[in-house]
C-alpha cells in the first residue's frame, strides 16, 4: 500500500503541500478533492517522484521511495488529455510498453485485446486516435496505463476535459474498470462528482492540507465543516417540519432531528442523502 507521512512540498514562496498523512490500501481508489490551487497536482507529482519533498516521506509497502526515481516506482500516470501517440493505432498505443519490454507479438496482441475489451473498445485496435471521440481517447489512455501493470495508477483530473454527459458515463465506467482490474489508484480532481463517482474514499484538500478523509458515503454524510459542506455542493438543507414532509413523501419512516441535504446527482436527477 501507499503511505504518505508528513509530506510537505514547498516552492520558493509557496508551501503547496503541508504535512499530509495519507494511505491508499491495496485495491482501493482514493480521490484527493479540492479547489484549484489547493496543492493536489503537486501532491500527485510528489507521489510520482516528479517533485522532491521538503519534508516527510512516501513509502510503498513500508519501503521508502525517497531514492527511487519515477520510472522505477512502478506507478502509471494518466492525465486529463490522455497524451496518446497520434501517429500510432489504438492497438500500438496500448501495447507500447509491452513492445518496449520485448514481449512476443502474439502475447502483446492478446493482452491488448483483453485491455481494449476491459475499457469497452473491443475492435478499435486498428483505428487512429484522431478518429476517436474524447471519451474513447481517454479509454485508450486508460488501457495504455493499465498495460504497464502499475502497482499504483495516478490519475490527474482524468475526465475534466470531457463534456458533462460523457463525464458522467465515463466516471461510472472508470470505477467499474478499476474495480474489475483490482487497480490501486490515487486520483486528484476539483470535481466532486468525479471524485464521488469513481473513488471508494475521498480526501478533502484545502490550502495544502488535508481537512477530511474517509469513505465516500461518510464524507458525503458528515462534511467536517461548513466550508467542506459547501464545497461538496450541498445546495439546500431541510430540517424540522420540512424534513419530516420530505421523509413522508419519500415513503420513509419519520425520524426526529433529521436534516436532509439536497444536491445535484451524477445522473442528472435530484440526489438526497439524509
Ligand atoms: P492544484 O493542482 O490543486 O490546482 P497545484 O499543486 O498546481 O494546485 O499548486 C499549488 C500551489 O503551488 C499553487 O499556489 C501554485 O501556484 C504553487 N505551485 C505549483 N507548482 C509550482 C512551481 N513549480 N513553482 C512554484 N509554485 C508552484
CSV table of C-alpha atoms and ligand atoms in Angstrom, one decimal:
chain,number,residue,atom,x,y,z
A,1,UNK,CA,0.0,0.0,0.0
A,2,UNK,CA,0.9,3.6,-0.4
A,3,UNK,CA,1.7,5.6,2.7
A,4,UNK,CA,2.4,9.3,2.9
A,5,UNK,CA,3.7,10.6,6.2
A,6,UNK,CA,4.0,14.3,7.0
A,7,UNK,CA,4.5,15.1,3.3
A,8,UNK,CA,5.4,18.8,2.7
A,9,UNK,CA,6.4,20.3,-0.6
A,10,UNK,CA,7.5,24.0,-0.6
A,11,UNK,CA,8.4,26.1,-3.6
A,12,UNK,CA,10.3,29.5,-3.2
A,13,UNK,CA,7.4,31.3,-1.5
A,14,UNK,CA,4.6,28.8,-1.5
A,15,UNK,CA,4.0,25.8,0.7
A,16,UNK,CA,2.0,23.9,-1.9
A,17,UNK,CA,1.5,20.7,0.3
A,18,UNK,CA,1.8,20.8,4.0
A,19,UNK,CA,2.1,17.8,6.4
A,20,UNK,CA,-0.1,15.4,4.5
A,21,UNK,CA,-0.6,12.0,6.0
A,22,UNK,CA,-2.5,9.6,3.7
A,23,UNK,CA,-2.7,5.9,2.9
A,24,UNK,CA,-4.1,4.1,-0.1
A,25,UNK,CA,-4.8,0.4,0.6
A,26,UNK,CA,-4.2,-2.3,-2.0
A,27,UNK,CA,-7.1,-2.3,-4.5
A,28,UNK,CA,-8.6,0.9,-3.2
A,29,UNK,CA,-9.4,4.0,-5.2
A,30,UNK,CA,-8.8,7.3,-3.3
A,31,UNK,CA,-9.7,10.7,-4.7
A,32,UNK,CA,-8.0,13.9,-3.4
A,33,UNK,CA,-10.6,16.6,-3.9
A,34,UNK,CA,-10.1,20.3,-3.6
A,35,UNK,CA,-10.3,23.6,-5.4
A,36,UNK,CA,-7.8,24.8,-8.0
A,37,UNK,CA,-4.5,25.8,-6.4
A,38,UNK,CA,-5.0,23.7,-3.2
A,39,UNK,CA,-1.9,21.6,-4.0
A,40,UNK,CA,-3.4,18.4,-5.3
A,41,UNK,CA,-1.3,18.2,-8.5
A,42,UNK,CA,1.8,18.9,-6.5
A,43,UNK,CA,0.9,16.0,-4.2
A,44,UNK,CA,0.3,13.7,-7.1
A,45,UNK,CA,3.6,14.7,-8.7
A,46,UNK,CA,5.4,14.1,-5.4
A,47,UNK,CA,3.9,10.6,-5.3
A,48,UNK,CA,5.1,10.0,-8.9
A,49,UNK,CA,8.6,11.2,-8.0
A,50,UNK,CA,8.4,14.3,-10.2
A,51,UNK,CA,8.6,16.7,-7.2
A,52,UNK,CA,11.0,16.4,-4.3
A,53,UNK,CA,9.8,16.6,-0.8
A,54,UNK,CA,10.7,19.4,1.6
A,55,UNK,CA,10.0,17.0,4.5
A,56,UNK,CA,8.1,13.8,5.2
A,57,UNK,CA,8.2,10.5,3.4
A,58,UNK,CA,6.4,8.4,0.8
A,59,UNK,CA,6.5,4.7,1.1
A,60,UNK,CA,5.2,1.6,-0.8
A,61,UNK,CA,4.6,-1.5,1.3
A,62,UNK,CA,6.8,0.0,4.0
A,63,UNK,CA,9.8,0.8,1.7
A,64,UNK,CA,10.7,4.5,1.5
A,65,UNK,CA,10.6,5.7,-2.1
A,66,UNK,CA,12.8,8.8,-1.5
A,67,UNK,CA,15.7,7.4,-3.6
A,68,UNK,CA,13.5,5.7,-6.2
A,69,UNK,CA,13.2,7.7,-9.5
A,70,UNK,CA,9.9,8.0,-11.3
A,71,UNK,CA,10.4,5.2,-13.8
A,72,UNK,CA,11.4,2.7,-11.0
A,73,UNK,CA,8.4,3.3,-8.9
A,74,UNK,CA,6.1,1.0,-10.8
A,75,UNK,CA,3.4,3.7,-11.0
A,76,UNK,CA,1.5,4.8,-14.1
A,77,UNK,CA,0.3,8.4,-14.6
A,78,UNK,CA,-2.8,9.3,-16.6
A,79,UNK,CA,-3.5,12.9,-17.5
A,80,UNK,CA,-6.6,14.9,-18.5
A,81,UNK,CA,-5.7,14.9,-22.2
A,82,UNK,CA,-4.6,11.2,-22.4
A,83,UNK,CA,-1.4,12.1,-24.3
A,84,UNK,CA,-1.8,9.4,-27.0
A,85,UNK,CA,0.7,9.0,-29.8
A,86,UNK,CA,-1.4,10.3,-32.7
A,87,UNK,CA,0.6,8.5,-35.4
A,88,UNK,CA,0.1,5.1,-33.9
A,89,UNK,CA,-3.0,2.9,-34.0
A,90,UNK,CA,-5.0,2.3,-30.9
A,91,UNK,CA,-3.5,-1.2,-30.5
A,92,UNK,CA,0.0,0.2,-30.9
A,93,UNK,CA,-0.7,2.9,-28.3
A,94,UNK,CA,-2.0,0.4,-25.8
A,95,UNK,CA,0.8,-2.2,-26.5
A,96,UNK,CA,3.6,0.4,-26.4
A,97,UNK,CA,5.1,-0.6,-23.1
A,98,UNK,CA,4.9,-4.3,-23.7
A,99,UNK,CA,6.6,-3.9,-27.1
A,100,UNK,CA,9.4,-1.9,-25.4
A,101,UNK,CA,9.8,-4.8,-23.0
A,102,UNK,CA,10.3,-7.1,-26.0
A,103,UNK,CA,7.3,-9.3,-25.4
A,104,UNK,CA,6.4,-11.6,-28.3
A,105,UNK,CA,4.0,-10.1,-30.8
A,106,UNK,CA,1.2,-12.7,-30.2
A,107,UNK,CA,1.4,-12.1,-26.5
A,108,UNK,CA,1.2,-8.3,-26.9
A,109,UNK,CA,-1.8,-8.7,-29.2
A,110,UNK,CA,-3.6,-10.9,-26.8
A,111,UNK,CA,-3.0,-8.5,-23.9
A,112,UNK,CA,-4.0,-5.5,-25.9
A,113,UNK,CA,-7.3,-7.3,-27.0
A,114,UNK,CA,-8.1,-8.0,-23.3
A,115,UNK,CA,-7.4,-4.4,-22.3
A,116,UNK,CA,-9.5,-3.0,-25.1
A,117,UNK,CA,-12.3,-5.3,-24.1
A,118,UNK,CA,-11.9,-4.2,-20.5
A,119,UNK,CA,-12.3,-0.5,-21.4
A,120,UNK,CA,-15.2,-1.2,-23.8
A,121,UNK,CA,-13.3,-0.7,-27.1
A,122,UNK,CA,-13.1,-4.2,-28.5
A,123,UNK,CA,-12.5,-4.0,-32.2
A,124,UNK,CA,-11.0,-0.5,-32.1
A,125,UNK,CA,-7.4,-1.7,-32.4
A,126,UNK,CA,-6.8,-0.5,-36.0
A,127,UNK,CA,-8.2,3.0,-35.5
A,128,UNK,CA,-6.1,6.1,-35.3
A,129,UNK,CA,-6.6,8.3,-32.2
A,130,UNK,CA,-7.8,11.3,-34.3
A,131,UNK,CA,-10.8,9.2,-35.5
A,132,UNK,CA,-12.0,8.7,-31.9
A,133,UNK,CA,-14.2,10.8,-29.6
A,134,UNK,CA,-12.8,12.4,-26.5
A,135,UNK,CA,-14.2,9.7,-24.3
A,136,UNK,CA,-12.8,6.9,-26.5
A,137,UNK,CA,-9.4,8.6,-26.4
A,138,UNK,CA,-9.5,8.6,-22.6
A,139,UNK,CA,-10.4,4.9,-22.6
A,140,UNK,CA,-7.4,4.2,-24.8
A,141,UNK,CA,-5.2,6.2,-22.4
A,142,UNK,CA,-6.6,4.2,-19.5
A,143,UNK,CA,-5.9,0.9,-21.3
A,144,UNK,CA,-2.4,2.0,-22.0
A,145,UNK,CA,-1.8,3.0,-18.4
A,146,UNK,CA,-3.1,-0.4,-17.2
A,147,UNK,CA,-1.0,-2.2,-19.8
A,148,UNK,CA,2.1,-1.4,-17.8
A,149,UNK,CA,0.5,-3.3,-14.9
A,150,UNK,CA,1.2,-0.5,-12.5
A,151,UNK,CA,1.1,-1.2,-8.8
A,152,UNK,CA,-0.4,2.2,-8.4
A,153,UNK,CA,-2.3,4.3,-11.0
A,154,UNK,CA,-2.1,8.0,-10.6
A,155,UNK,CA,-5.0,9.9,-12.3
A,156,UNK,CA,-4.8,13.7,-12.8
A,157,UNK,CA,-8.4,15.0,-13.4
A,158,UNK,CA,-8.9,12.1,-15.8
A,159,UNK,CA,-12.4,13.2,-17.0
A,160,UNK,CA,-12.2,17.0,-16.8
A,161,UNK,CA,-11.6,17.6,-20.5
A,162,UNK,CA,-14.8,15.8,-21.4
A,163,UNK,CA,-18.3,17.3,-21.8
A,164,UNK,CA,-20.7,16.8,-18.9
A,165,UNK,CA,-22.8,13.9,-20.3
A,166,UNK,CA,-19.7,11.9,-21.3
A,167,UNK,CA,-18.1,12.6,-17.9
A,168,UNK,CA,-21.0,11.0,-16.1
A,169,UNK,CA,-20.9,7.9,-18.2
A,170,UNK,CA,-17.2,7.5,-18.2
A,171,UNK,CA,-17.0,8.1,-14.4
A,172,UNK,CA,-19.2,5.0,-13.8
A,173,UNK,CA,-17.2,3.0,-16.4
A,174,UNK,CA,-13.9,4.1,-14.9
A,175,UNK,CA,-14.9,2.9,-11.4
A,176,UNK,CA,-16.1,-0.4,-12.9
A,177,UNK,CA,-12.8,-0.9,-14.8
A,178,UNK,CA,-10.6,0.0,-11.8
A,179,UNK,CA,-12.6,-2.4,-9.6
A,180,UNK,CA,-12.7,-5.2,-12.2
A,181,UNK,CA,-8.9,-5.0,-12.7
A,182,UNK,CA,-8.2,-4.6,-9.0
A,183,UNK,CA,-6.2,-1.5,-9.6
A,184,UNK,CA,-5.0,0.6,-6.7
A,185,UNK,CA,-5.5,4.2,-7.7
A,186,UNK,CA,-4.9,7.8,-6.5
A,187,UNK,CA,-6.8,10.4,-8.3
A,188,UNK,CA,-6.8,14.2,-7.9
A,189,UNK,CA,-9.7,16.3,-9.0
A,190,UNK,CA,-11.5,19.6,-8.4
A,191,UNK,CA,-14.8,18.0,-9.5
A,192,UNK,CA,-16.7,16.5,-6.6
A,193,UNK,CA,-19.0,14.4,-8.9
A,194,UNK,CA,-15.9,12.8,-10.5
A,195,UNK,CA,-14.5,12.1,-7.1
A,196,UNK,CA,-17.6,10.6,-5.6
A,197,UNK,CA,-18.5,8.5,-8.8
A,198,UNK,CA,-15.0,7.0,-9.2
A,199,UNK,CA,-13.5,6.6,-5.7
A,200,UNK,CA,-14.0,4.4,-2.6
A,201,UNK,CA,-12.5,7.1,-0.3
A,202,UNK,CA,-12.2,10.8,-0.6
A,203,UNK,CA,-9.7,13.2,1.0
A,204,UNK,CA,-10.6,16.8,1.0
A,205,UNK,CA,-7.7,19.2,0.5
A,206,UNK,CA,-7.6,22.9,1.2
A,207,UNK,CA,-4.7,25.3,1.1
A,208,UNK,CA,-2.1,22.5,1.0
A,209,UNK,CA,-3.6,20.5,3.9
A,210,UNK,CA,-6.0,17.5,4.1
A,211,UNK,CA,-9.0,18.6,6.1
A,212,UNK,CA,-11.0,15.3,6.0
A,213,UNK,CA,-10.5,11.8,4.7
A,214,UNK,CA,-13.0,8.9,4.8
A,215,UNK,CA,-15.2,6.5,2.9
A,216,UNK,CA,-17.2,8.3,0.1
A,217,UNK,CA,-20.6,7.9,1.9
A,218,UNK,CA,-19.1,9.0,5.3
A,219,UNK,CA,-17.6,12.2,3.9
A,220,UNK,CA,-20.7,12.9,2.0
A,221,UNK,CA,-22.9,12.5,5.0
A,222,UNK,CA,-20.7,14.3,7.5
A,223,UNK,CA,-18.6,17.0,5.9
A,224,UNK,CA,-16.1,18.2,8.5
A,225,UNK,CA,-17.3,21.9,8.5
A,226,UNK,CA,-19.4,24.4,6.7
A,227,UNK,CA,-16.8,25.1,4.0
A,228,UNK,CA,-16.5,21.4,3.2
A,229,UNK,CA,-20.3,21.1,3.1
A,230,UNK,CA,-20.4,24.0,0.6
A,231,UNK,CA,-17.6,22.6,-1.4
A,232,UNK,CA,-19.4,19.3,-1.7
A,233,UNK,CA,-22.2,21.1,-3.4
A,234,UNK,CA,-25.0,21.0,-0.8
A,235,UNK,CA,-27.4,23.3,-2.4
A,236,UNK,CA,-30.2,23.2,0.2
A,237,UNK,CA,-30.7,21.9,3.7
A,238,UNK,CA,-34.1,21.0,5.1
A,239,UNK,CA,-34.8,20.5,8.8
A,240,UNK,CA,-37.7,20.1,11.2
A,241,UNK,CA,-41.2,20.2,9.6
A,242,UNK,CA,-39.8,20.4,6.0
A,243,UNK,CA,-37.5,17.4,6.5
A,244,UNK,CA,-40.4,15.5,8.0
A,245,UNK,CA,-42.6,16.2,5.0
A,246,UNK,CA,-39.8,15.1,2.6
A,247,UNK,CA,-39.4,11.8,4.5
A,248,UNK,CA,-43.1,11.2,4.4
A,249,UNK,CA,-43.3,12.0,0.6
A,250,UNK,CA,-40.4,9.6,0.0
A,251,UNK,CA,-42.3,6.9,2.0
A,252,UNK,CA,-39.6,6.8,4.7
A,253,UNK,CA,-40.4,6.4,8.4
A,254,UNK,CA,-40.4,9.6,10.4
A,255,UNK,CA,-37.3,10.4,12.3
A,256,UNK,CA,-36.8,13.2,14.7
A,257,UNK,CA,-33.8,15.6,14.4
A,258,UNK,CA,-33.0,14.5,10.9
A,259,UNK,CA,-31.8,17.1,8.3
A,260,UNK,CA,-31.9,16.5,4.6
A,261,UNK,CA,-29.3,17.9,2.2
A,262,UNK,CA,-30.2,18.2,-1.5
A,263,UNK,CA,-27.6,18.3,-4.2
A,264,UNK,CA,-27.5,17.6,-7.9
A,265,UNK,CA,-26.5,14.0,-8.6
A,266,UNK,CA,-24.4,12.4,-11.3
A,267,UNK,CA,-27.4,11.0,-13.1
A,268,UNK,CA,-28.9,14.4,-13.5
A,269,UNK,CA,-31.8,13.8,-11.1
A,270,UNK,CA,-32.0,15.1,-7.5
A,271,UNK,CA,-29.9,13.2,-5.2
A,272,UNK,CA,-30.7,13.3,-1.5
A,273,UNK,CA,-28.8,11.9,1.4
A,274,UNK,CA,-30.0,12.2,5.0
B,1,LIG,P1,-3.9,22.3,-7.8
B,1,LIG,O1,-3.4,21.1,-8.5
B,1,LIG,O2,-4.7,22.0,-6.6
B,1,LIG,O3,-4.6,23.3,-8.7
B,1,LIG,P2,-1.1,22.9,-7.6
B,1,LIG,O4,-0.5,21.8,-6.9
B,1,LIG,O5,-0.9,23.0,-9.0
B,1,LIG,O6,-2.6,23.0,-7.2
B,1,LIG,O7,-0.5,24.3,-6.9
B,1,LIG,C1,-0.5,24.5,-5.5
B,1,LIG,C2,0.2,25.8,-5.2
B,1,LIG,O8,1.6,25.7,-5.5
B,1,LIG,C3,-0.2,27.0,-6.1
B,1,LIG,O9,-0.2,28.1,-5.3
B,1,LIG,C4,0.8,27.0,-7.2
B,1,LIG,O10,0.9,28.3,-7.7
B,1,LIG,C5,2.1,26.6,-6.5
B,1,LIG,N1,3.0,25.9,-7.4
B,1,LIG,C6,2.8,24.8,-8.1
B,1,LIG,N2,3.8,24.4,-8.8
B,1,LIG,C7,4.8,25.3,-8.6
B,1,LIG,C8,6.1,25.5,-9.0
B,1,LIG,N3,6.7,24.7,-9.8
B,1,LIG,N4,6.8,26.6,-8.6
B,1,LIG,C9,6.2,27.5,-7.7
B,1,LIG,N5,5.0,27.4,-7.3
B,1,LIG,C10,4.2,26.3,-7.7
